[in-house]
Coordinates of C-alpha atoms and ligand atoms in Angstrom, one line a residue:
M1 CA -77.8 69.1 -82.9
D2 CA -78.8 70.9 -86.3
K3 CA -77.1 74.2 -86.2
V4 CA -79.4 76.6 -87.8
L5 CA -79.2 80.2 -87.2
R6 CA -82.4 82.5 -87.1
I7 CA -82.3 85.8 -87.7
Y8 CA -84.7 88.2 -88.0
N9 CA -85.0 89.5 -91.5
T10 CA -86.2 93.4 -91.5
L11 CA -87.7 93.1 -94.6
T12 CA -89.7 89.9 -94.1
R13 CA -90.4 90.9 -90.2
T14 CA -90.1 87.4 -89.6
K15 CA -87.1 85.4 -88.0
M16 CA -85.9 83.0 -90.1
P17 CA -83.3 80.4 -91.3
F18 CA -80.5 82.0 -92.8
R19 CA -78.9 79.7 -95.6
P20 CA -77.0 81.3 -97.6
I21 CA -76.2 82.2 -101.3
H22 CA -73.0 79.9 -101.4
E23 CA -72.7 77.0 -99.7
G24 CA -70.1 77.8 -96.6
H25 CA -69.7 81.5 -97.5
V26 CA -70.9 84.3 -95.7
G27 CA -71.3 87.7 -98.3
M28 CA -71.8 90.8 -95.3
Y29 CA -71.7 94.1 -95.3
V30 CA -72.4 96.9 -92.7
C31 CA -72.9 100.8 -92.8
G32 CA -70.1 102.2 -91.0
P33 CA -69.7 105.1 -89.6
T34 CA -69.4 108.8 -91.1
V35 CA -66.0 109.9 -90.0
Y36 CA -66.1 113.5 -89.1
G37 CA -66.5 113.2 -85.1
D38 CA -65.0 111.3 -82.2
G39 CA -66.5 108.0 -82.3
H40 CA -69.6 108.0 -79.4
L41 CA -71.8 105.1 -78.0
G42 CA -74.0 105.2 -81.5
H43 CA -70.9 103.4 -82.7
A44 CA -70.1 101.4 -81.2
R45 CA -73.2 99.7 -80.7
P46 CA -73.7 98.4 -85.0
A47 CA -69.9 97.9 -83.9
I48 CA -70.4 95.2 -81.1
T49 CA -73.6 93.8 -82.9
F50 CA -72.1 92.5 -86.2
D51 CA -68.7 91.4 -84.7
V52 CA -71.1 89.0 -83.0
L53 CA -72.4 88.1 -85.5
Y54 CA -69.3 87.7 -88.0
R55 CA -67.5 86.0 -85.1
Y56 CA -70.2 83.2 -84.6
L57 CA -70.7 82.7 -88.3
M58 CA -66.7 82.2 -88.5
H59 CA -67.4 80.4 -85.6
L60 CA -71.0 78.0 -86.8
G61 CA -67.6 77.8 -90.0
Y62 CA -68.4 79.7 -92.9
K63 CA -66.6 81.8 -94.8
V64 CA -67.0 85.7 -94.7
R65 CA -65.7 88.7 -95.9
Y66 CA -66.6 91.1 -93.9
V67 CA -67.1 94.9 -96.1
R68 CA -67.3 97.5 -93.4
N69 CA -67.3 101.1 -95.6
I70 CA -65.8 104.3 -94.5
T71 CA -68.3 106.9 -95.2
D72 CA -65.5 110.4 -95.8
V73 CA -67.3 111.7 -99.1
G74 CA -69.4 114.1 -96.2
H75 CA -72.9 114.6 -96.2
L76 CA -74.8 115.5 -93.7
E77 CA -76.9 113.5 -91.2
H78 CA -80.6 115.0 -91.0
D79 CA -80.3 117.0 -94.7
A80 CA -78.6 114.2 -96.7
D81 CA -79.1 116.0 -99.4
D82 CA -78.6 119.8 -99.3
G83 CA -76.3 121.5 -97.0
E84 CA -72.9 121.2 -96.3
D85 CA -70.6 118.6 -96.1
K86 CA -69.0 118.1 -92.1
I87 CA -66.2 117.3 -93.5
A88 CA -64.7 120.0 -96.2
K89 CA -66.6 123.0 -93.4
K90 CA -63.8 121.2 -90.4
A91 CA -61.9 120.7 -93.0
R92 CA -61.9 124.9 -93.8
L93 CA -62.7 125.3 -89.9
E94 CA -59.0 123.6 -88.7
Q95 CA -57.4 124.3 -92.1
L96 CA -56.4 121.0 -93.2
E97 CA -56.5 118.8 -96.3
P98 CA -59.6 117.5 -95.8
M99 CA -58.6 113.3 -96.4
E100 CA -56.1 114.9 -93.0
V101 CA -59.0 115.5 -91.2
V102 CA -60.4 111.8 -92.6
Q103 CA -56.7 109.6 -91.8
Y104 CA -57.3 110.9 -87.8
Y105 CA -60.4 109.9 -87.4
T106 CA -60.6 106.6 -88.9
L107 CA -57.2 106.4 -86.7
R108 CA -59.1 107.2 -83.7
Y109 CA -62.1 104.7 -84.7
H110 CA -60.1 102.6 -85.0
K111 CA -58.1 102.5 -81.7
A112 CA -61.8 102.8 -80.4
M113 CA -62.7 99.9 -82.1
E114 CA -59.9 97.7 -81.3
A115 CA -60.1 98.3 -77.2
L116 CA -63.7 97.5 -77.6
N117 CA -62.5 93.6 -79.3
V118 CA -64.4 94.6 -82.9
L119 CA -62.4 92.2 -85.1
P120 CA -61.4 94.4 -88.2
P121 CA -63.4 93.7 -91.4
S122 CA -62.1 91.9 -94.5
I123 CA -62.4 94.8 -96.2
E124 CA -62.8 98.7 -95.0
P125 CA -63.4 100.3 -98.6
H126 CA -63.8 104.3 -98.2
A127 CA -66.9 105.6 -100.2
S128 CA -64.1 108.6 -101.5
G129 CA -61.7 105.9 -103.4
H130 CA -65.1 104.4 -105.3
I131 CA -65.6 107.4 -106.9
I132 CA -65.8 106.0 -110.2
E133 CA -68.0 102.7 -109.5
Q134 CA -70.6 105.5 -107.9
I135 CA -70.6 107.3 -110.7
Q136 CA -71.1 103.7 -113.0
F137 CA -73.4 102.7 -110.6
V138 CA -76.1 106.5 -111.3
Q139 CA -75.5 105.8 -115.4
K140 CA -77.2 102.4 -114.4
I141 CA -80.3 103.9 -112.5
L142 CA -80.0 107.3 -115.6
D143 CA -80.3 104.4 -118.7
N144 CA -82.7 102.1 -116.9
G145 CA -85.4 105.4 -116.7
Y146 CA -85.4 106.2 -112.9
A147 CA -83.3 108.9 -112.9
Y148 CA -82.8 112.6 -113.6
V149 CA -80.3 115.2 -114.3
S150 CA -81.4 118.7 -112.7
E151 CA -78.8 121.8 -112.6
G152 CA -75.9 119.5 -112.9
S153 CA -77.2 117.5 -109.9
V154 CA -79.0 113.5 -110.7
Y155 CA -81.9 112.7 -109.0
F156 CA -83.7 109.3 -108.1
D157 CA -87.0 109.7 -109.7
V158 CA -89.7 107.8 -107.1
E159 CA -92.0 107.7 -108.3
K160 CA -91.0 105.9 -111.7
Y161 CA -89.3 104.3 -109.8
S162 CA -92.8 103.4 -107.6
K163 CA -95.1 102.6 -111.1
D164 CA -93.4 99.2 -111.5
H165 CA -91.1 98.3 -107.9
K166 CA -91.9 98.5 -104.3
Y167 CA -90.5 101.6 -102.8
G168 CA -91.2 101.7 -98.8
K169 CA -91.6 97.9 -98.7
L170 CA -88.4 97.4 -95.9
S171 CA -89.4 100.6 -93.7
G172 CA -92.6 100.3 -94.0
R173 CA -93.5 103.5 -95.6
N174 CA -96.5 104.0 -97.7
V175 CA -95.4 105.8 -101.5
D176 CA -98.8 107.3 -101.9
E177 CA -98.3 108.9 -98.8
L178 CA -94.9 110.3 -99.1
L179 CA -95.4 111.5 -102.8
E180 CA -98.3 113.9 -102.0
T181 CA -96.9 115.3 -98.5
T182 CA -93.7 115.4 -99.8
R183 CA -95.0 118.6 -102.0
E184 CA -92.2 120.8 -102.6
L185 CA -93.2 124.3 -101.1
D186 CA -90.8 126.7 -102.0
G187 CA -91.3 125.8 -105.8
Q188 CA -87.3 126.8 -105.9
S189 CA -86.1 122.8 -106.1
E190 CA -84.2 121.4 -108.7
K191 CA -86.4 117.8 -107.6
R192 CA -89.4 116.7 -109.1
R193 CA -90.4 115.6 -106.0
A194 CA -89.8 116.7 -102.2
C195 CA -88.9 112.6 -101.7
D196 CA -86.7 112.0 -104.9
F197 CA -83.0 111.6 -103.6
A198 CA -80.1 112.5 -105.1
L199 CA -77.9 110.1 -106.9
W200 CA -75.1 112.8 -107.5
K201 CA -74.8 116.6 -106.0
K202 CA -73.2 119.0 -108.0
A203 CA -70.7 121.0 -106.0
Q204 CA -70.9 124.5 -104.6
P205 CA -68.0 126.5 -105.2
E206 CA -66.9 126.4 -101.9
H207 CA -67.5 122.5 -100.9
I208 CA -63.8 120.9 -101.1
M209 CA -64.3 117.3 -101.6
R210 CA -65.1 117.5 -105.1
W211 CA -64.2 115.2 -108.4
P212 CA -65.9 115.0 -112.6
S213 CA -68.5 113.5 -113.9
P214 CA -70.4 113.6 -116.6
W215 CA -73.4 115.4 -115.2
S216 CA -70.8 118.2 -112.8
D217 CA -68.0 118.4 -111.0
G218 CA -69.6 117.2 -107.5
F219 CA -70.2 113.9 -105.4
P220 CA -72.1 111.3 -105.0
G221 CA -75.2 111.1 -102.7
W222 CA -74.6 109.3 -99.6
H223 CA -76.9 105.8 -100.1
M224 CA -75.2 105.8 -103.5
E225 CA -71.6 104.4 -101.8
C226 CA -72.9 100.9 -100.0
S227 CA -75.4 100.6 -103.6
A228 CA -72.0 100.7 -105.1
M229 CA -69.2 99.0 -102.5
G230 CA -71.7 96.6 -101.4
T231 CA -72.0 95.1 -105.0
K232 CA -68.4 95.7 -106.1
Y233 CA -66.9 93.5 -103.1
L234 CA -70.2 91.7 -102.5
G235 CA -71.2 90.7 -105.7
E236 CA -75.3 92.2 -107.3
E237 CA -76.8 89.1 -104.1
F238 CA -75.4 88.9 -101.0
D239 CA -76.4 87.7 -97.7
I240 CA -76.1 89.5 -95.1
H241 CA -76.7 93.9 -95.0
G242 CA -76.6 95.6 -91.5
G243 CA -77.0 98.9 -89.9
G244 CA -78.3 100.4 -86.9
M245 CA -82.0 100.7 -86.8
D246 CA -81.9 104.6 -88.0
L247 CA -80.2 103.9 -91.2
V248 CA -83.6 101.5 -92.6
F249 CA -85.1 104.9 -93.9
P250 CA -84.3 106.4 -95.7
H251 CA -80.1 105.0 -96.2
H252 CA -81.3 101.4 -96.5
E253 CA -84.9 102.2 -98.1
C254 CA -82.9 104.1 -100.8
E255 CA -80.2 101.2 -100.9
I256 CA -82.7 98.8 -102.7
A257 CA -84.2 101.1 -104.7
Q258 CA -81.2 101.8 -106.6
S259 CA -80.0 98.1 -106.6
T260 CA -82.7 97.6 -107.6
A261 CA -83.6 99.9 -110.2
A262 CA -80.0 99.8 -111.9
L263 CA -79.5 95.6 -111.4
G264 CA -83.6 94.8 -112.3
H265 CA -83.8 92.8 -108.6
E266 CA -82.6 93.2 -105.1
T267 CA -79.0 92.7 -103.3
V268 CA -79.8 92.0 -100.3
H269 CA -81.2 88.7 -99.1
Y270 CA -81.4 89.4 -95.2
W271 CA -81.6 92.7 -93.4
M272 CA -80.3 93.0 -89.8
H273 CA -80.7 95.9 -87.5
N274 CA -79.6 96.5 -84.5
N275 CA -81.6 99.5 -81.8
M276 CA -80.3 102.2 -80.7
I277 CA -78.8 103.7 -78.0
T278 CA -79.9 106.3 -75.3
I279 CA -79.2 107.9 -72.2
N280 CA -80.5 107.8 -68.9
G281 CA -83.8 107.3 -70.8
Q282 CA -83.3 109.9 -73.6
K283 CA -81.8 110.4 -77.2
M284 CA -78.6 110.9 -77.6
G285 CA -77.7 114.3 -79.5
K286 CA -75.1 117.2 -79.3
S287 CA -78.0 119.5 -78.4
L288 CA -78.9 117.8 -75.3
G289 CA -75.9 117.2 -73.3
N290 CA -75.5 114.1 -73.0
F291 CA -73.3 113.3 -76.4
I292 CA -70.8 111.0 -75.0
T293 CA -67.8 109.8 -76.5
L294 CA -65.7 106.7 -76.1
D295 CA -63.0 107.9 -74.8
E296 CA -64.7 110.3 -72.6
F297 CA -66.6 106.6 -71.8
F298 CA -63.4 105.0 -70.8
N299 CA -62.0 108.5 -68.9
G300 CA -64.6 109.1 -67.1
T301 CA -64.2 112.4 -68.5
H302 CA -67.8 113.2 -69.5
K303 CA -70.0 114.9 -66.6
L304 CA -72.6 112.6 -66.7
L305 CA -70.5 109.6 -65.6
T306 CA -69.7 109.5 -62.2
Q307 CA -67.2 106.9 -63.1
A308 CA -64.7 105.7 -66.2
Y309 CA -65.8 102.7 -68.1
S310 CA -63.6 99.9 -69.7
P311 CA -64.1 98.8 -72.5
M312 CA -64.7 95.7 -72.1
T313 CA -67.4 96.7 -69.2
I314 CA -69.5 98.6 -72.9
R315 CA -68.5 95.5 -74.4
F316 CA -71.0 93.4 -71.9
F317 CA -73.8 96.2 -71.3
I318 CA -74.6 95.9 -75.3
L319 CA -74.3 92.5 -75.3
Q320 CA -76.7 91.8 -72.0
A321 CA -79.4 92.8 -74.2
H322 CA -80.7 91.5 -77.3
Y323 CA -79.8 93.6 -80.1
R324 CA -83.2 94.4 -81.3
S325 CA -83.9 95.3 -77.9
T326 CA -83.0 99.4 -76.7
V327 CA -80.4 100.3 -74.3
D328 CA -80.3 102.8 -72.0
F329 CA -77.0 103.8 -70.7
G330 CA -76.9 104.7 -67.1
N331 CA -74.1 104.7 -64.4
E332 CA -76.5 102.1 -62.2
A333 CA -76.8 99.7 -65.2
L334 CA -73.4 100.1 -66.1
Q335 CA -72.0 99.2 -63.0
A336 CA -74.0 96.6 -62.3
S337 CA -73.0 95.4 -66.1
E338 CA -69.2 96.3 -64.8
K339 CA -70.0 93.6 -61.7
G340 CA -71.9 90.9 -63.8
L341 CA -68.2 91.4 -65.7
E342 CA -66.2 90.1 -62.9
R343 CA -68.3 87.8 -61.7
I344 CA -67.4 85.7 -65.0
S345 CA -63.7 87.3 -65.0
E346 CA -63.3 85.5 -61.7
A347 CA -64.8 82.4 -62.2
Y348 CA -63.0 82.1 -65.7
S349 CA -59.9 82.5 -64.5
R350 CA -61.1 80.4 -61.2
L351 CA -62.0 77.6 -64.0
M352 CA -58.5 77.5 -64.8
A353 CA -57.1 76.8 -61.1
L354 CA -59.5 74.1 -60.6
K355 CA -58.2 70.8 -60.1
P356 CA -60.2 67.9 -61.1
A357 CA -62.2 65.1 -59.6
A358 CA -63.2 61.5 -59.3
T359 CA -67.2 63.1 -60.1
T360 CA -69.3 66.2 -61.1
T361 CA -71.5 66.8 -58.2
V362 CA -72.6 70.9 -59.6
D363 CA -74.7 70.9 -62.3
V364 CA -72.6 71.7 -65.8
A365 CA -74.0 69.3 -68.4
G366 CA -75.2 70.7 -70.9
L367 CA -74.0 74.2 -70.9
R368 CA -72.7 73.9 -75.1
E369 CA -76.0 73.1 -75.8
R370 CA -77.4 75.8 -73.8
C371 CA -75.0 78.7 -74.8
E372 CA -75.6 77.7 -78.4
E373 CA -78.8 77.4 -78.7
A374 CA -80.0 80.6 -77.2
M375 CA -77.1 81.9 -81.0
L376 CA -79.1 80.3 -82.5
D377 CA -82.0 81.8 -82.1
D378 CA -81.2 85.1 -83.6
L379 CA -78.2 85.7 -81.3
N380 CA -79.4 86.4 -77.6
T381 CA -76.5 86.8 -75.9
P382 CA -78.4 87.7 -72.9
I383 CA -79.1 84.3 -72.8
V384 CA -75.8 83.0 -73.3
I385 CA -74.6 85.2 -70.1
S386 CA -77.6 83.8 -68.1
H387 CA -76.2 79.8 -68.6
L388 CA -72.2 82.3 -68.2
F389 CA -73.7 83.2 -64.7
E390 CA -74.9 79.8 -64.0
A391 CA -71.9 78.5 -64.4
A392 CA -70.3 80.6 -62.7
K393 CA -72.0 79.2 -59.3
A394 CA -71.1 76.1 -60.5
I395 CA -67.7 77.6 -60.6
N396 CA -67.5 79.1 -57.1
T397 CA -69.1 76.2 -55.7
V398 CA -66.6 74.0 -56.1
H399 CA -64.1 76.1 -55.8
D400 CA -65.1 77.7 -52.3
G401 CA -64.6 73.1 -51.9
K402 CA -67.9 72.0 -51.5
G403 CA -68.2 70.3 -54.5
T404 CA -66.2 68.3 -56.9
I405 CA -65.9 68.5 -60.9
S406 CA -64.7 65.3 -62.7
E407 CA -61.5 65.8 -65.1
A408 CA -64.0 64.8 -69.0
D409 CA -66.7 68.1 -67.0
L410 CA -63.2 70.0 -66.1
A411 CA -61.7 70.0 -69.7
E412 CA -65.4 70.7 -71.1
L413 CA -66.1 73.8 -69.2
R414 CA -63.1 75.0 -69.9
D415 CA -63.4 75.3 -73.8
V416 CA -66.7 76.5 -73.4
F417 CA -66.1 79.2 -71.6
K418 CA -62.8 79.6 -73.8
V419 CA -65.8 79.2 -77.2
F420 CA -68.2 81.1 -75.8
V421 CA -66.2 84.0 -73.2
E422 CA -63.6 84.8 -75.7
D423 CA -64.6 84.1 -79.3
I424 CA -68.1 84.5 -79.3
L425 CA -69.3 87.0 -77.1
G426 CA -65.2 88.2 -77.9
L427 CA -64.8 89.9 -74.0
R428 CA -61.0 89.7 -73.1
I429 CA -60.9 89.4 -69.6
G430 CA -60.5 86.5 -66.6
A431 CA -57.9 83.9 -67.9
A432 CA -59.1 84.8 -71.3
D433 CA -56.3 88.0 -70.7
S434 CA -53.6 85.8 -69.5
S435 CA -51.3 86.7 -72.6
N436 CA -51.3 90.2 -70.4
D437 CA -50.4 88.9 -67.4
D438 CA -47.5 86.8 -69.2
A439 CA -46.5 89.6 -70.9
Y440 CA -46.1 91.4 -67.1
R441 CA -43.8 89.1 -65.6
K442 CA -41.6 88.5 -68.3
A443 CA -41.7 92.7 -67.6
V444 CA -40.7 92.1 -63.6
D445 CA -38.6 89.2 -63.9
L446 CA -36.3 91.5 -66.5
L447 CA -36.8 94.5 -64.2
L448 CA -35.2 92.2 -61.5
N449 CA -32.8 90.4 -63.9
I450 CA -31.1 93.8 -64.3
R451 CA -30.7 94.2 -60.2
Q452 CA -29.0 91.2 -59.8
Q453 CA -26.8 92.4 -62.9
A454 CA -26.1 96.3 -61.2
K455 CA -25.5 93.2 -58.3
Q456 CA -22.7 91.6 -58.6
N457 CA -21.7 95.4 -61.0
K458 CA -21.9 96.2 -57.4
D459 CA -23.4 99.3 -58.9
W460 CA -25.6 99.5 -56.2
A461 CA -27.2 102.8 -57.0
T462 CA -29.2 101.0 -59.8
S463 CA -30.0 97.7 -57.6
D464 CA -31.0 99.7 -54.2
R465 CA -33.7 102.3 -56.9
I466 CA -35.0 99.1 -58.5
R467 CA -35.4 97.4 -55.3
N468 CA -37.3 100.2 -53.4
E469 CA -39.2 101.8 -56.4
M470 CA -40.6 98.6 -56.5
A471 CA -41.3 98.4 -52.6
E472 CA -43.2 101.5 -52.9
I473 CA -45.5 99.9 -56.5
G474 CA -45.9 97.1 -54.1
F475 CA -44.2 94.6 -55.0
K476 CA -42.2 92.2 -52.1
V477 CA -39.0 90.5 -53.3
K478 CA -36.8 88.3 -51.6
D479 CA -33.1 87.2 -52.6
T480 CA -32.1 82.9 -52.8
K481 CA -29.8 81.4 -53.8
D482 CA -31.0 81.5 -57.6
G483 CA -31.7 84.2 -58.2
F484 CA -34.5 86.0 -56.6
E485 CA -38.5 85.5 -56.1
W486 CA -42.0 88.0 -56.1
S487 CA -45.6 88.9 -55.2
L488 CA -47.3 91.8 -55.2
Ligands
LIG501 ZN1 -74.7 102.7 -95.8

């Protein structure tokens, strides 16, 4: 099979074959979280989407350098150019050092990602650790005449840039309209046009996070970090840049403009964006009371949740939709996913226990090719999952004694499950959890060995306590000639 991955490029609005710049190698950059709050569902989707892309590229044999940044300079979401820095504000309110806030939320984010079985990226650069690179990048844009200094801040000159290049190519925004409709209303602004965006902001006296620069003590504009860190670690041109659809404008549009203004050419070959998440049909937002953190999902503690959902259920649920479709979280849909995941998990465990026969009577031929084909078609994970459900049916037929499977087909099926369920979809379930089972069995054996020893030492208190309390949990322990047997 010709294994050419086809991906949808937001810039060209077409699905196109993926050809990396350097044969066998892929450079990929994904906008990571802003660490000033608990990880929420919105963080899970891009992380899982690009985790699957990362895993699949490696499966295809590419060596991947995956860069996912941490935005910790602290920019507002809606009002990136003005207003108070959120990390600084939080630090002031909680009397913390800003980097203490960053560290706290970064650790929590990592914990949630690990629970979701999201692989760590190759490099996870912090914006705050790349201020020098960002200042140099701003200077290049100034030198090339596409920015201006005003009151110690530096702004990108959208009007000037759009005379030489196309501003709005990624988002499809019309630059004339932008220039027209964003005229200043108050006349007080230091910007020439409202659509000009900050490359560097002079810090107000109360602003804690600040760095010296040729223009003022201040901090970089939000879009600058990804231009600077992406090109630092992946080169002036690299393969894939991803993120949530909400970042197309202004964040990624501004990144394209910045890179083109500084380097004279575009940086990214393929722009990829995952669609957004809604909760019971509504956009997620603090004011709507449906802002559910990942921890609340895992513990079931939010009032909108009727139960807890395991990280693997969340992961599976997200993968049951194509990454370019919207996903609506609701209890019923999540419960259906939980059951679906259980079905695959159970089939996987049964698959590992099946005994081969001389012939195969169930339909399992071509499963690997069908799964591969779905993945090559712009990472169509819902189709892969539907193929796995069909395979689960065949496995259950053999398990129930209503069909047979040959040794070769059994080995093939086990490998397809390992590759697609574990390696590519990244689901930690059933047989994939055997390392946990193994550790659990060893722990029970250890406990019972301690009981044996206690008996030999006539320490009846300890030996009785272990036996009684294990019985309460539900273990049946039987003493035998050579030691013990147990079951749950
Ligand atoms: Zn970014």
